[in-house]
Short mmCIF file of C-alpha atoms in Angstrom, two decimals:
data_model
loop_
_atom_site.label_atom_id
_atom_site.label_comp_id
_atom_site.label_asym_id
_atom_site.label_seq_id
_atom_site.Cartn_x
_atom_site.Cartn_y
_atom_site.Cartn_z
CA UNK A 1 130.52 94.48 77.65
CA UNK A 2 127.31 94.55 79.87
CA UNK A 3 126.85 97.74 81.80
CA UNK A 4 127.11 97.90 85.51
CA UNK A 5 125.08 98.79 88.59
CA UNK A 6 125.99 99.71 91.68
CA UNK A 7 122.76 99.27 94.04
CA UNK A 8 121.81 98.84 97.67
CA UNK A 9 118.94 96.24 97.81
CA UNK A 10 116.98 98.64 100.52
CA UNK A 11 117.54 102.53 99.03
CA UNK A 12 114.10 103.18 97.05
CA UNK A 13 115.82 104.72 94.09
CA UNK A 14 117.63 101.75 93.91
CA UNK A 15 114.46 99.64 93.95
CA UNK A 16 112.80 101.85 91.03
CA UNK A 17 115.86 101.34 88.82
CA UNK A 18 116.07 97.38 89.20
CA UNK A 19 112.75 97.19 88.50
CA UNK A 20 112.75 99.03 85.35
CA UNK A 21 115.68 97.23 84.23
CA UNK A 22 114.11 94.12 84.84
CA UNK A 23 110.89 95.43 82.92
CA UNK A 24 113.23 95.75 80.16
CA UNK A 25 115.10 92.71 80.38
CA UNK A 26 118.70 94.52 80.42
CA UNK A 27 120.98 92.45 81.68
CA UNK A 28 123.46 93.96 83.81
CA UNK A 29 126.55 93.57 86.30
CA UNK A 30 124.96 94.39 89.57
CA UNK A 31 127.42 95.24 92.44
CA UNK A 32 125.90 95.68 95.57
CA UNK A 33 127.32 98.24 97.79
CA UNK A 34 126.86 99.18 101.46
CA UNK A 35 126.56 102.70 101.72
CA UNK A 36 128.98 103.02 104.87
CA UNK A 37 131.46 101.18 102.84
CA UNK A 38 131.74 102.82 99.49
CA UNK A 39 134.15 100.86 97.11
CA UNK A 40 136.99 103.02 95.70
CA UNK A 41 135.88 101.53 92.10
CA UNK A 42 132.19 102.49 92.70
CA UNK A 43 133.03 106.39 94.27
CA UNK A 44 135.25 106.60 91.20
CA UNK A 45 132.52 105.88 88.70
CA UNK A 46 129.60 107.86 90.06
CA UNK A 47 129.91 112.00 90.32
CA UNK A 48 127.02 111.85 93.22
CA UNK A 49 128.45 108.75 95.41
CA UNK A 50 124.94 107.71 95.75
CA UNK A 51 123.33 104.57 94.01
CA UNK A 52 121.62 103.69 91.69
CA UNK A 53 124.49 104.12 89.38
CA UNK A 54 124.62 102.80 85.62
CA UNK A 55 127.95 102.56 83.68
CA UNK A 56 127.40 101.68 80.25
CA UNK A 57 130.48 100.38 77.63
CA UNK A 58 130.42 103.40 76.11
CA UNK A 59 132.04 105.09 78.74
CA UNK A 60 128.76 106.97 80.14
CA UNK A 61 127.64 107.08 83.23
CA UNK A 62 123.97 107.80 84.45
CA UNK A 63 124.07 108.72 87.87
CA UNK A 64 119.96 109.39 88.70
CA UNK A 65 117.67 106.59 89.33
CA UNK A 66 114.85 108.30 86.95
CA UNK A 67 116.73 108.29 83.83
CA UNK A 68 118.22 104.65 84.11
CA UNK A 69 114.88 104.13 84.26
CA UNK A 70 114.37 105.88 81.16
CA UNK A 71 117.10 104.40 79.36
CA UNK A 72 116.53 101.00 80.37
CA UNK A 73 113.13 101.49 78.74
CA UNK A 74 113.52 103.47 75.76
CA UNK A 75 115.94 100.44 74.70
CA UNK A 76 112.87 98.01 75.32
CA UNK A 77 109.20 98.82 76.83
CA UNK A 78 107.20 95.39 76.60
CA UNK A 79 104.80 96.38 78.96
CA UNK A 80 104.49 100.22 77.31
CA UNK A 81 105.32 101.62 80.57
CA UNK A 82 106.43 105.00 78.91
CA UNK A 83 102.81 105.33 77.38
CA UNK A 84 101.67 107.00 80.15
CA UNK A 85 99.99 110.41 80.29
CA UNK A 86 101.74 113.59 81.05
CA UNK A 87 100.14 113.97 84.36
CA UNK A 88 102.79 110.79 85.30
CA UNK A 89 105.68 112.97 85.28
CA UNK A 90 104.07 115.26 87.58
CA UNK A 91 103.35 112.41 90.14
CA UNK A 92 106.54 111.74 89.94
CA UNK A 93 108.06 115.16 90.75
CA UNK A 94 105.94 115.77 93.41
CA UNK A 95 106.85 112.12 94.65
CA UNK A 96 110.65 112.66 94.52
CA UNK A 97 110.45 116.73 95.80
CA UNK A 98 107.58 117.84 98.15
CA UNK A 99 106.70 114.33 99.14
CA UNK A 100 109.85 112.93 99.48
CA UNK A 101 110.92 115.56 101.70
CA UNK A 102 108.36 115.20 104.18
CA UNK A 103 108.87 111.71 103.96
CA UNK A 104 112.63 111.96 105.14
CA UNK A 105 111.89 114.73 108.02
CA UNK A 106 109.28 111.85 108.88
CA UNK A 107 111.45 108.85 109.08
CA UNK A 108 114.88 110.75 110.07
CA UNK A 109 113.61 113.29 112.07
CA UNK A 110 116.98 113.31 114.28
CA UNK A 111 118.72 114.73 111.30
CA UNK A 112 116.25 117.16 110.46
CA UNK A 113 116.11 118.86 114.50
CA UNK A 114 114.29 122.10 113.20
CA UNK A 115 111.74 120.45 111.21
CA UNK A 116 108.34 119.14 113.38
CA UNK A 117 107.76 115.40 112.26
CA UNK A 118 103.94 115.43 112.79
CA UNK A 119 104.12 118.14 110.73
CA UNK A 120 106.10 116.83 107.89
CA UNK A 121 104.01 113.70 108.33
CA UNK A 122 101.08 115.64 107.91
CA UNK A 123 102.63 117.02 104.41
CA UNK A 124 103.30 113.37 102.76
CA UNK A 125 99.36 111.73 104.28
CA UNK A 126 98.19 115.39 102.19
CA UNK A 127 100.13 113.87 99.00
CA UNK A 128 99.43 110.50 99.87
CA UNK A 129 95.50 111.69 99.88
CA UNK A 130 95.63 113.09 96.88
CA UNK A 131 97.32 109.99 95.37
CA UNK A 132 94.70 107.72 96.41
CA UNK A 133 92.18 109.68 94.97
CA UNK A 134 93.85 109.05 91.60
CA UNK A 135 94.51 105.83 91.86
CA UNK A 136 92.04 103.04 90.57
CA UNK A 137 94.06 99.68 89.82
CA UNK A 138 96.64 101.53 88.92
CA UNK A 139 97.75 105.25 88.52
CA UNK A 140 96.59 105.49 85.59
CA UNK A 141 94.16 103.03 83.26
CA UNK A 142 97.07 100.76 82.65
CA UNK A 143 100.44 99.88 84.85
CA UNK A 144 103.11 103.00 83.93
CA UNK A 145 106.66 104.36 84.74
CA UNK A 146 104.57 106.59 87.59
CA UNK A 147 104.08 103.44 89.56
CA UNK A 148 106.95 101.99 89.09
CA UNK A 149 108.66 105.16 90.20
CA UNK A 150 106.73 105.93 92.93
CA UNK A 151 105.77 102.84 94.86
CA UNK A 152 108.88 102.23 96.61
CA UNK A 153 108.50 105.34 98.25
CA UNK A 154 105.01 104.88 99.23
CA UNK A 155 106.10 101.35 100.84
CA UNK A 156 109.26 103.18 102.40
CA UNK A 157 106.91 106.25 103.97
CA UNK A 158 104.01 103.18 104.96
CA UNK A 159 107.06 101.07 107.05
CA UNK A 160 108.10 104.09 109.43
CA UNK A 161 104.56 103.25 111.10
CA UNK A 162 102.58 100.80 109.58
CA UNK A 163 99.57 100.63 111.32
CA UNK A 164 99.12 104.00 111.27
CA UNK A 165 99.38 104.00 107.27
CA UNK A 166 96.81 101.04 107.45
CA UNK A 167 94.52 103.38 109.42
CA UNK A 168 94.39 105.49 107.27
CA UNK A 169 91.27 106.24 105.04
CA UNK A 170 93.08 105.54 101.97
CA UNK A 171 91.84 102.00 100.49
CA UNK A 172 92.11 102.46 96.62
CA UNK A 173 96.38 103.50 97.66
CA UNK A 174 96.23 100.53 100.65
CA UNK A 175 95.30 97.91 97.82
CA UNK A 176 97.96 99.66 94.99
CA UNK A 177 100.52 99.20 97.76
CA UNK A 178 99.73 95.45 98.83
CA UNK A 179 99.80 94.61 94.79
CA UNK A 180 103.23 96.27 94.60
CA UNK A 181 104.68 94.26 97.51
CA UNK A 182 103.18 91.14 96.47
CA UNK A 183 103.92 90.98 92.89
CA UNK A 184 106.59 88.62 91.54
CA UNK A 185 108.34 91.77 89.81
CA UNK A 186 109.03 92.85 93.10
CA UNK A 187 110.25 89.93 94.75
CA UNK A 188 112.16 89.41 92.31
CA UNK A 189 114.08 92.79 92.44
CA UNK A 190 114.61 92.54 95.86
CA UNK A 191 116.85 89.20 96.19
CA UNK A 192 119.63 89.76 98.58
CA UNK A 193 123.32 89.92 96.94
CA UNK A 194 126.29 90.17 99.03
CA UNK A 195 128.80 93.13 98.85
CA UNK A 196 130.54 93.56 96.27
CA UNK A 197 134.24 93.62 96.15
CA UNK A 198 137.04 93.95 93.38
CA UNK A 199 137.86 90.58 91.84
CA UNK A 200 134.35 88.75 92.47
CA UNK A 201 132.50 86.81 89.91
CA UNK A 202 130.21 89.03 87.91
CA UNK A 203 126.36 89.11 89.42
CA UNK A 204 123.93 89.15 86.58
CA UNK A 205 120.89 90.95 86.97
CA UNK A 206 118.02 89.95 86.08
CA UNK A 207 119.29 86.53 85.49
#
């Protein structure tokens, strides 16, 4: 039986996890959900109620975007992704804690009323500086699970005000960005699927 996703096209997480999946050509039922109108099936499968969520046949269910990722490539890696240096995973914990924090006080700043958004901002264009200093074409020497991880957050933070983020003095990140949003692996990750509902026909994913 092939495993099933529950997504939502636009949540970053969600992003990362098609796209490793896709890397790794494992097929899989993707349900799309709308997050204001969780399916009973899909808030009885995943402990969190968030997406991405991965149920496999085995009865196992892996409810954090970072380690479908790392399942999904452990089973098959043909562009040796995981060969990345150890410096990746701390990129990516700094993406999905310090930066990703400011990056929410940033774009939600209603729900945040004690946190000071130019502030926060200022926080995620620090890590964002930093970042671009690292990258050349990629993170690292070769294309690796840190950008694959990481980019859809970049591209969420660089939509709350985009030509601000193009004004910034950050070209090597600015041209690691564009490549993400213009490469077919993306495009192809980010197809639109309607919601999902008990009884539909089965969505593969990738096809």
């Amino acid at each position: 039986m092939m495993p099933v996703l529950y997504s939502f096209r636009r949540c970053p997480y969600a992003m990362r996890a098609r796209l490793a999946l896709r890397s790794a050509r494992q097929q899989v039922q993707l349900r799309e959900v709308v997050l204001r109108d969780k399916p009973a099936a899909f808030l009885a499968t995943s402990p969190s109620g968030t997406v991405p969520c991965l149920a496999l046949d085995t009865g196992e269910v892996i409810d954090e975007s970072l380690d479908i990722m790392i399942w999904a490539l452990r089973r098959h890696d043909p562009e040796g992704l995981l060969n990345m240096p150890d410096a990746g995973w701390d990129w990516i914990n700094r993406c999905d804690g310090p930066f990703k924090q400011a990056l929410d006080r940033t774009k939600y700043a209603t729900r945040y009323p004690d946190a000071d958004p130019e502030a926060e901002r200022a926080k995620a264009a620090a890590h964002l500086a930093a970042l671009d200093a690292q990258i050349g074409t990629y993170i690292f020497d070769t294309p690796s699970l840190a950008d694959m991880a990481i980019a859809p957050f970049v591209r969420q933070f660089a939509f709350i005000d985009k030509p601000w983020f193009d004004a910034q003095p950050w070209p090597q990140l600015q041209a690691w960005l564009e490549r993400f949003l213009t490469a077919q692996a993306f495009a192809a990750v980010m197809d639109k699927y309607p919601q999902w509902a008990e009884g539909d026909v089965p969505t593969v994913f990738p096809a």
